[in-house]
Amino acid sequence: MNTFLSRANTIFAFTLSVVAALTFGCFLSTAFEDHRAPVSIKTAKAMVKRVSDFSVSREKNDLGFITFDLKADMNPLFNWNVKQLFIYLTAQYETDNNKVNQVVLWDKIIQRGEKAVIDLNSMNTKYYFFDDGNGLRSNRNVTLSLSWNVIPNAGTLPKVDGDGTYTFEFPTEYSSSRS
Amino acid sequence: MMTFLDSFSFLDDVRRMDTRQLFYQALNFAMIVSSALMIWKGLMVHSGSESPIVVVLSGSMEPAFYRGDLLFLTNYKEEPVRVGDIVVFKVEGRDIPIVHRVLKVHERENGTVKFLTKGDNNSVDDRGLYAPGQLWLQKKDIVGRAKGFVPYVGIVTILMNDYPKFKYTVLALLGVFVLLHRE
């Protein structure tokens, strides 16, 4: 029974299965990549103030200011199943209040075809480095690390930490609000 | 003209069906519905999330996710919340869950965690989207965390929601096809 409808139906179903199989093959072909790359991070300056984050409350919290240097080549991470990389710089530290604190200071989206070499000098942070309390002053162990979230054309969404972190400490005195 | 009419020739099949055949078709239909339900419930158990597959409804995570893309979620309680995770969360007073990325995490010694999110395509964090007075999200707000991605597939759901008539037409056609079609 070869009516028009049954033919159209068969072609549509076959096209769908072929597209699904190809997409799955594309995912399988890149499923075992480790997406790692070396990273070099340094801070040029670190100071801390005690101010109110008015978007949270009137309470005064520690606000860190840092500038950082960052070098990484993301080109090797791109393959045919990488649509975009979401790259973010995280500060991780421990305080009396909290066992784990993670604050994203800077991020960047690199899409396929865009320039994928990161080379920043004395860069300011993109987001405020507010602590949840007063745990930044004279904190001796703040670790900066660069990580990325790989967005594929289709497949899993791995989160990868770059090889290379940098640990710095904040000064023991608050900076005056003028400087 | 003849060929077009021919395409409805399957209706003749219906006329020829006996009771046993009708009964078989109805059971077949029930089989499809219940296996779909089983797959969905099975995914819920496996992923630990109340909705293991979600469709992206807004452009706030562009260019990673566009409207109509499909996300696979897991929600394992023991897995810690960390920055960079893409979480799907519910906010009190909003029906539709939001898909955004974690920007800040503060976790206490006893494991209670509070975190702040932001959409990749938004210039500010999500405090304006949370319930009035709510500053942080907690673990109980999470519906799931995005672990897998397939583009475009969910656009059918969006079309169905935007055009209810389209939805009923598709459902009716599918139902008629399954009930009447004979191998």
CSV table of C-alpha atoms in Angstrom, one decimal:
chain,number,residue,atom,x,y,z
A,1,MET,CA,0.0,0.0,0.0
A,2,ASN,CA,2.1,2.9,-1.3
A,3,THR,CA,-0.1,5.9,-0.8
A,4,PHE,CA,1.4,9.4,-0.6
A,5,LEU,CA,0.9,9.6,3.1
A,6,SER,CA,2.6,6.4,3.9
A,7,ARG,CA,5.6,7.3,1.7
A,8,ALA,CA,5.8,10.7,3.3
A,9,ASN,CA,5.6,9.1,6.7
A,10,THR,CA,8.4,6.6,5.9
A,11,ILE,CA,10.7,9.3,4.6
A,12,PHE,CA,10.1,11.5,7.6
A,13,ALA,CA,10.7,8.6,10.1
A,14,PHE,CA,13.8,7.5,8.3
A,15,THR,CA,15.2,11.0,8.2
A,16,LEU,CA,14.6,11.4,11.9
A,17,SER,CA,16.3,8.1,12.7
A,18,VAL,CA,19.3,9.0,10.5
A,19,VAL,CA,19.7,12.4,12.2
A,20,ALA,CA,19.3,10.8,15.7
A,21,ALA,CA,22.0,8.2,14.9
A,22,LEU,CA,24.4,10.7,13.4
A,23,THR,CA,23.9,13.0,16.5
A,24,PHE,CA,24.6,10.1,18.8
A,25,GLY,CA,27.7,9.1,16.8
A,26,CYS,CA,28.9,12.7,17.1
A,27,PHE,CA,28.5,12.5,20.9
A,28,LEU,CA,30.2,9.1,21.1
A,29,SER,CA,33.2,10.2,19.0
A,30,THR,CA,34.0,12.9,21.6
A,31,ALA,CA,32.7,11.3,24.8
A,32,PHE,CA,36.1,10.3,26.0
A,33,GLU,CA,38.0,13.6,25.5
A,34,ASP,CA,39.4,15.0,28.8
A,35,HIS,CA,39.1,18.7,27.8
A,36,ARG,CA,42.2,19.7,29.9
A,37,ALA,CA,44.6,22.5,29.3
A,38,PRO,CA,47.4,24.3,31.2
A,39,VAL,CA,46.6,27.6,32.8
A,40,SER,CA,48.9,30.3,34.4
A,41,ILE,CA,47.3,32.6,37.0
A,42,LYS,CA,48.9,35.4,39.1
A,43,THR,CA,47.6,38.2,41.1
A,44,ALA,CA,49.2,41.7,40.8
A,45,LYS,CA,47.5,43.3,43.7
A,46,ALA,CA,45.3,42.3,46.6
A,47,MET,CA,43.5,44.5,49.1
A,48,VAL,CA,40.4,44.2,51.3
A,49,LYS,CA,37.9,46.7,52.5
A,50,ARG,CA,34.9,46.5,54.8
A,51,VAL,CA,31.8,47.9,53.2
A,52,SER,CA,28.1,47.2,52.9
A,53,ASP,CA,26.8,45.2,50.0
A,54,PHE,CA,23.5,47.1,49.8
A,55,SER,CA,22.0,44.4,47.5
A,56,VAL,CA,22.2,42.0,50.5
A,57,SER,CA,21.9,44.0,53.7
A,58,ARG,CA,23.3,47.0,55.6
A,59,GLU,CA,25.7,44.8,57.4
A,60,LYS,CA,29.3,45.4,56.5
A,61,ASN,CA,31.1,42.5,54.8
A,62,ASP,CA,34.6,42.1,53.6
A,63,LEU,CA,35.1,43.1,50.0
A,64,GLY,CA,38.3,42.0,48.2
A,65,PHE,CA,39.9,43.8,45.4
A,66,ILE,CA,42.4,42.0,43.2
A,67,THR,CA,43.8,42.4,39.8
A,68,PHE,CA,45.0,39.3,38.0
A,69,ASP,CA,47.2,38.0,35.1
A,70,LEU,CA,45.8,35.1,33.2
A,71,LYS,CA,47.3,33.0,30.4
A,72,ALA,CA,45.7,30.0,28.7
A,73,ASP,CA,45.3,28.6,25.3
A,74,MET,CA,41.9,27.1,24.7
A,75,ASN,CA,42.4,26.2,21.1
A,76,PRO,CA,43.2,22.5,21.7
A,77,LEU,CA,39.9,22.1,23.5
A,78,PHE,CA,37.8,22.7,20.5
A,79,ASN,CA,36.7,19.7,18.4
A,80,TRP,CA,33.7,19.1,16.2
A,81,ASN,CA,31.4,18.6,19.1
A,82,VAL,CA,32.2,21.8,21.1
A,83,LYS,CA,29.9,24.6,20.5
A,84,GLN,CA,31.1,26.9,23.2
A,85,LEU,CA,33.3,27.1,26.3
A,86,PHE,CA,32.1,28.9,29.4
A,87,ILE,CA,35.3,29.9,31.2
A,88,TYR,CA,35.3,31.2,34.8
A,89,LEU,CA,37.8,32.2,37.4
A,90,THR,CA,37.0,31.1,40.9
A,91,ALA,CA,38.3,32.2,44.2
A,92,GLN,CA,38.0,29.4,46.8
A,93,TYR,CA,38.8,29.9,50.5
A,94,GLU,CA,37.9,28.8,54.0
A,95,THR,CA,36.6,31.1,56.7
A,96,ASP,CA,35.4,30.7,60.3
A,97,ASN,CA,31.8,31.0,59.1
A,98,ASN,CA,32.0,28.6,56.1
A,99,LYS,CA,33.9,25.5,55.3
A,100,VAL,CA,33.7,26.1,51.5
A,101,ASN,CA,33.5,29.5,49.9
A,102,GLN,CA,33.5,29.8,46.1
A,103,VAL,CA,33.2,33.2,44.4
A,104,VAL,CA,33.3,33.6,40.6
A,105,LEU,CA,35.4,36.7,39.9
A,106,TRP,CA,35.5,36.7,36.1
A,107,ASP,CA,34.0,34.7,33.3
A,108,LYS,CA,34.1,34.6,29.5
A,109,ILE,CA,32.2,32.8,26.7
A,110,ILE,CA,34.3,31.6,23.8
A,111,GLN,CA,32.3,30.3,20.9
A,112,ARG,CA,33.7,28.1,18.2
A,113,GLY,CA,35.6,30.2,15.7
A,114,GLU,CA,36.3,33.0,18.1
A,115,LYS,CA,39.8,33.8,19.3
A,116,ALA,CA,40.6,31.2,21.9
A,117,VAL,CA,43.8,32.5,23.5
A,118,ILE,CA,43.4,34.2,26.8
A,119,ASP,CA,46.2,36.6,27.7
A,120,LEU,CA,45.2,39.1,30.4
A,121,ASN,CA,47.4,41.5,32.4
A,122,SER,CA,46.3,43.4,35.5
A,123,MET,CA,42.7,42.6,34.8
A,124,ASN,CA,40.0,43.8,37.2
A,125,THR,CA,37.4,41.3,38.4
A,126,LYS,CA,34.1,41.3,36.6
A,127,TYR,CA,32.1,40.5,39.7
A,128,TYR,CA,32.4,41.9,43.3
A,129,PHE,CA,34.5,39.7,45.6
A,130,PHE,CA,32.2,40.0,48.6
A,131,ASP,CA,32.6,37.5,51.4
A,132,ASP,CA,29.7,36.1,53.4
A,133,GLY,CA,30.9,37.9,56.6
A,134,ASN,CA,34.4,39.1,57.5
A,135,GLY,CA,36.6,36.3,56.4
A,136,LEU,CA,38.8,37.9,53.8
A,137,ARG,CA,41.1,40.2,55.9
A,138,SER,CA,44.4,38.4,56.6
A,139,ASN,CA,43.0,35.3,55.0
A,140,ARG,CA,46.2,33.5,54.0
A,141,ASN,CA,44.9,30.8,51.7
A,142,VAL,CA,42.8,32.1,48.9
A,143,THR,CA,43.1,29.9,45.8
A,144,LEU,CA,42.4,31.1,42.3
A,145,SER,CA,41.5,28.5,39.7
A,146,LEU,CA,40.3,28.6,36.1
A,147,SER,CA,37.6,26.1,35.1
A,148,TRP,CA,35.5,25.7,32.1
A,149,ASN,CA,32.1,24.2,31.2
A,150,VAL,CA,32.1,22.6,27.7
A,151,ILE,CA,28.9,23.1,25.8
A,152,PRO,CA,28.6,20.5,23.0
A,153,ASN,CA,26.5,20.5,19.9
A,154,ALA,CA,24.8,17.5,21.6
A,155,GLY,CA,26.0,15.4,24.6
A,156,THR,CA,27.2,15.8,28.1
A,157,LEU,CA,28.1,19.1,29.8
A,158,PRO,CA,31.5,18.4,31.4
A,159,LYS,CA,33.0,20.8,34.0
A,160,VAL,CA,36.8,20.8,33.9
A,161,ASP,CA,39.4,22.4,36.1
A,162,GLY,CA,42.5,23.9,34.4
A,163,ASP,CA,45.9,22.5,35.3
A,164,GLY,CA,47.5,25.3,37.4
A,165,THR,CA,46.1,27.3,40.4
A,166,TYR,CA,47.5,30.2,42.3
A,167,THR,CA,47.3,30.9,46.0
A,168,PHE,CA,47.6,34.3,47.6
A,169,GLU,CA,46.9,36.1,50.8
A,170,PHE,CA,45.0,39.2,51.7
A,171,PRO,CA,46.7,42.0,53.8
A,172,THR,CA,46.1,42.1,57.5
A,173,GLU,CA,44.7,45.6,57.5
A,174,TYR,CA,41.7,47.1,55.8
A,175,SER,CA,42.5,49.6,53.1
A,176,SER,CA,41.0,53.1,53.7
A,177,SER,CA,38.0,53.6,51.5
A,178,ARG,CA,39.7,56.5,49.6
A,179,SER,CA,42.5,54.5,48.1
B,1,MET,CA,-7.4,13.7,-7.2
B,2,MET,CA,-7.7,10.0,-7.1
B,3,THR,CA,-4.3,9.7,-5.4
B,4,PHE,CA,-5.3,12.1,-2.7
B,5,LEU,CA,-8.5,10.1,-2.0
B,6,ASP,CA,-6.5,6.9,-2.0
B,7,SER,CA,-4.5,8.2,0.9
B,8,PHE,CA,-7.7,7.9,3.0
B,9,SER,CA,-8.1,4.3,2.0
B,10,PHE,CA,-7.0,3.2,5.4
B,11,LEU,CA,-10.4,4.2,6.6
B,12,ASP,CA,-11.8,1.2,4.7
B,13,ASP,CA,-9.7,-0.9,7.1
B,14,VAL,CA,-11.8,0.4,10.0
B,15,ARG,CA,-15.0,-0.8,8.4
B,16,ARG,CA,-13.5,-4.3,8.0
B,17,MET,CA,-12.4,-4.5,11.6
B,18,ASP,CA,-14.1,-7.0,13.8
B,19,THR,CA,-14.4,-6.8,17.6
B,20,ARG,CA,-11.3,-8.7,18.3
B,21,GLN,CA,-9.3,-6.4,16.0
B,22,LEU,CA,-10.7,-3.3,17.7
B,23,PHE,CA,-9.9,-4.7,21.1
B,24,TYR,CA,-6.4,-5.3,19.9
B,25,GLN,CA,-5.9,-1.8,18.6
B,26,ALA,CA,-7.2,-0.3,21.9
B,27,LEU,CA,-4.8,-2.4,23.9
B,28,ASN,CA,-2.0,-1.4,21.6
B,29,PHE,CA,-2.8,2.3,22.3
B,30,ALA,CA,-2.8,1.6,26.0
B,31,MET,CA,0.5,-0.1,25.7
B,32,ILE,CA,2.1,3.0,24.1
B,33,VAL,CA,0.7,5.3,26.7
B,34,SER,CA,1.8,3.2,29.6
B,35,SER,CA,5.3,2.5,28.3
B,36,ALA,CA,5.8,6.3,27.8
B,37,LEU,CA,4.8,6.7,31.4
B,38,MET,CA,7.1,3.9,32.6
B,39,ILE,CA,10.1,5.5,30.8
B,40,TRP,CA,9.4,8.9,32.4
B,41,LYS,CA,8.9,7.4,35.9
B,42,GLY,CA,12.0,5.2,35.4
B,43,LEU,CA,14.1,8.3,34.5
B,44,MET,CA,12.8,10.0,37.6
B,45,VAL,CA,14.0,7.2,39.8
B,46,HIS,CA,17.3,7.0,38.0
B,47,SER,CA,18.1,10.7,38.0
B,48,GLY,CA,16.6,11.6,41.4
B,49,SER,CA,14.9,14.6,39.9
B,50,GLU,CA,11.2,15.3,39.8
B,51,SER,CA,11.5,16.3,36.1
B,52,PRO,CA,14.5,14.6,34.5
B,53,ILE,CA,14.1,16.3,31.1
B,54,VAL,CA,13.3,20.0,30.7
B,55,VAL,CA,12.9,22.3,27.7
B,56,VAL,CA,14.7,25.6,27.8
B,57,LEU,CA,12.1,28.3,27.7
B,58,SER,CA,14.1,31.5,27.8
B,59,GLY,CA,17.1,33.1,26.2
B,60,SER,CA,18.9,33.9,29.4
B,61,MET,CA,21.5,31.2,28.9
B,62,GLU,CA,22.3,32.1,25.3
B,63,PRO,CA,24.5,31.3,23.4
B,64,ALA,CA,24.8,28.0,25.3
B,65,PHE,CA,21.1,27.1,25.3
B,66,TYR,CA,18.4,28.5,23.1
B,67,ARG,CA,14.6,28.3,23.4
B,68,GLY,CA,13.6,24.8,22.6
B,69,ASP,CA,16.8,23.0,23.5
B,70,LEU,CA,16.5,19.9,25.7
B,71,LEU,CA,18.3,19.4,29.0
B,72,PHE,CA,18.8,16.2,30.9
B,73,LEU,CA,18.9,16.7,34.7
B,74,THR,CA,20.1,14.7,37.7
B,75,ASN,CA,19.5,15.6,41.3
B,76,TYR,CA,21.7,13.5,43.5
B,77,LYS,CA,21.5,14.8,47.1
B,78,GLU,CA,25.1,13.8,48.0
B,79,GLU,CA,26.6,15.7,45.1
B,80,PRO,CA,27.8,19.1,46.3
B,81,VAL,CA,26.7,22.4,44.7
B,82,ARG,CA,29.7,24.2,43.2
B,83,VAL,CA,30.2,27.3,41.1
B,84,GLY,CA,29.8,26.7,37.4
B,85,ASP,CA,27.1,24.1,37.8
B,86,ILE,CA,24.0,24.8,35.7
B,87,VAL,CA,21.1,24.3,38.1
B,88,VAL,CA,17.4,24.3,37.4
B,89,PHE,CA,15.6,25.8,40.4
B,90,LYS,CA,12.2,26.8,41.6
B,91,VAL,CA,11.3,30.1,43.1
B,92,GLU,CA,8.3,30.7,45.3
B,93,GLY,CA,5.6,32.4,43.4
B,94,ARG,CA,6.9,31.4,40.0
B,95,ASP,CA,5.4,28.4,38.2
B,96,ILE,CA,8.2,27.9,35.7
B,97,PRO,CA,11.6,26.6,36.9
B,98,ILE,CA,14.6,28.6,35.9
B,99,VAL,CA,17.9,27.3,34.3
B,100,HIS,CA,20.9,29.4,35.4
B,101,ARG,CA,24.5,29.0,36.4
B,102,VAL,CA,25.9,29.1,40.0
B,103,LEU,CA,28.0,32.2,40.7
B,104,LYS,CA,28.7,32.1,44.4
B,105,VAL,CA,28.7,29.2,47.0
B,106,HIS,CA,29.0,29.4,50.8
B,107,GLU,CA,28.9,26.0,52.5
B,108,ARG,CA,29.0,25.6,56.3
B,109,GLU,CA,30.7,22.9,58.2
B,110,ASN,CA,27.4,21.0,58.8
B,111,GLY,CA,26.7,20.9,55.0
B,112,THR,CA,24.1,23.6,54.7
B,113,VAL,CA,24.8,25.5,51.6
B,114,LYS,CA,23.5,28.8,50.2
B,115,PHE,CA,24.3,29.9,46.6
B,116,LEU,CA,23.6,32.6,44.1
B,117,THR,CA,22.9,32.1,40.4
B,118,LYS,CA,23.1,34.2,37.2
B,119,GLY,CA,22.1,33.6,33.6
B,120,ASP,CA,25.1,33.6,31.2
B,121,ASN,CA,23.2,36.1,29.0
B,122,ASN,CA,22.1,38.4,31.9
B,123,SER,CA,24.2,41.2,33.1
B,124,VAL,CA,23.2,41.0,36.7
B,125,ASP,CA,22.7,38.1,39.2
B,126,ASP,CA,19.4,36.6,39.9
B,127,ARG,CA,18.5,38.3,43.2
B,128,GLY,CA,15.8,40.3,41.3
B,129,LEU,CA,14.2,37.0,40.2
B,130,TYR,CA,14.1,35.4,43.6
B,131,ALA,CA,11.1,35.8,45.9
B,132,PRO,CA,11.0,39.2,47.7
B,133,GLY,CA,13.5,39.3,50.4
B,134,GLN,CA,15.2,36.1,49.3
B,135,LEU,CA,19.0,36.5,48.9
B,136,TRP,CA,20.2,33.0,48.4
B,137,LEU,CA,19.0,29.7,47.0
B,138,GLN,CA,19.2,26.5,49.1
B,139,LYS,CA,19.5,22.9,48.2
B,140,LYS,CA,15.8,22.4,48.6
B,141,ASP,CA,15.1,24.8,45.7
B,142,ILE,CA,17.0,22.7,43.2
B,143,VAL,CA,15.0,20.7,40.7
B,144,GLY,CA,18.0,19.3,39.0
B,145,ARG,CA,21.4,20.0,37.5
B,146,ALA,CA,22.0,20.0,33.8
B,147,LYS,CA,24.2,17.0,32.7
B,148,GLY,CA,23.2,16.5,29.1
B,149,PHE,CA,22.1,18.6,26.2
B,150,VAL,CA,20.3,18.0,22.9
B,151,PRO,CA,19.4,21.0,20.7
B,152,TYR,CA,16.1,21.9,19.0
B,153,VAL,CA,14.2,18.7,20.1
B,154,GLY,CA,12.0,20.6,22.6
B,155,ILE,CA,10.7,23.1,20.1
B,156,VAL,CA,7.7,20.9,19.5
B,157,THR,CA,6.7,21.3,23.2
B,158,ILE,CA,7.0,25.1,22.9
B,159,LEU,CA,4.9,25.2,19.7
B,160,MET,CA,2.3,23.0,21.5
B,161,ASN,CA,2.2,25.4,24.4
B,162,ASP,CA,2.1,28.5,22.3
B,163,TYR,CA,-0.6,27.2,20.0
B,164,PRO,CA,-3.1,24.9,21.9
B,165,LYS,CA,-5.0,24.2,18.6
B,166,PHE,CA,-1.8,22.7,17.1
B,167,LYS,CA,-1.5,20.6,20.2
B,168,TYR,CA,-5.0,19.1,20.0
B,169,THR,CA,-4.6,18.6,16.3
B,170,VAL,CA,-1.4,16.6,16.7
B,171,LEU,CA,-2.8,14.6,19.6
B,172,ALA,CA,-6.0,13.8,17.7
B,173,LEU,CA,-4.1,12.8,14.6
B,174,LEU,CA,-1.7,10.6,16.6
B,175,GLY,CA,-4.6,9.0,18.5
B,176,VAL,CA,-6.5,8.3,15.3
B,177,PHE,CA,-3.4,6.9,13.6
B,178,VAL,CA,-2.6,4.5,16.4
B,179,LEU,CA,-6.2,3.3,16.9
B,180,LEU,CA,-7.0,2.8,13.2
B,181,HIS,CA,-3.7,1.8,11.6
B,182,ARG,CA,-3.3,-1.8,10.9
B,183,GLU,CA,0.1,-3.4,10.2
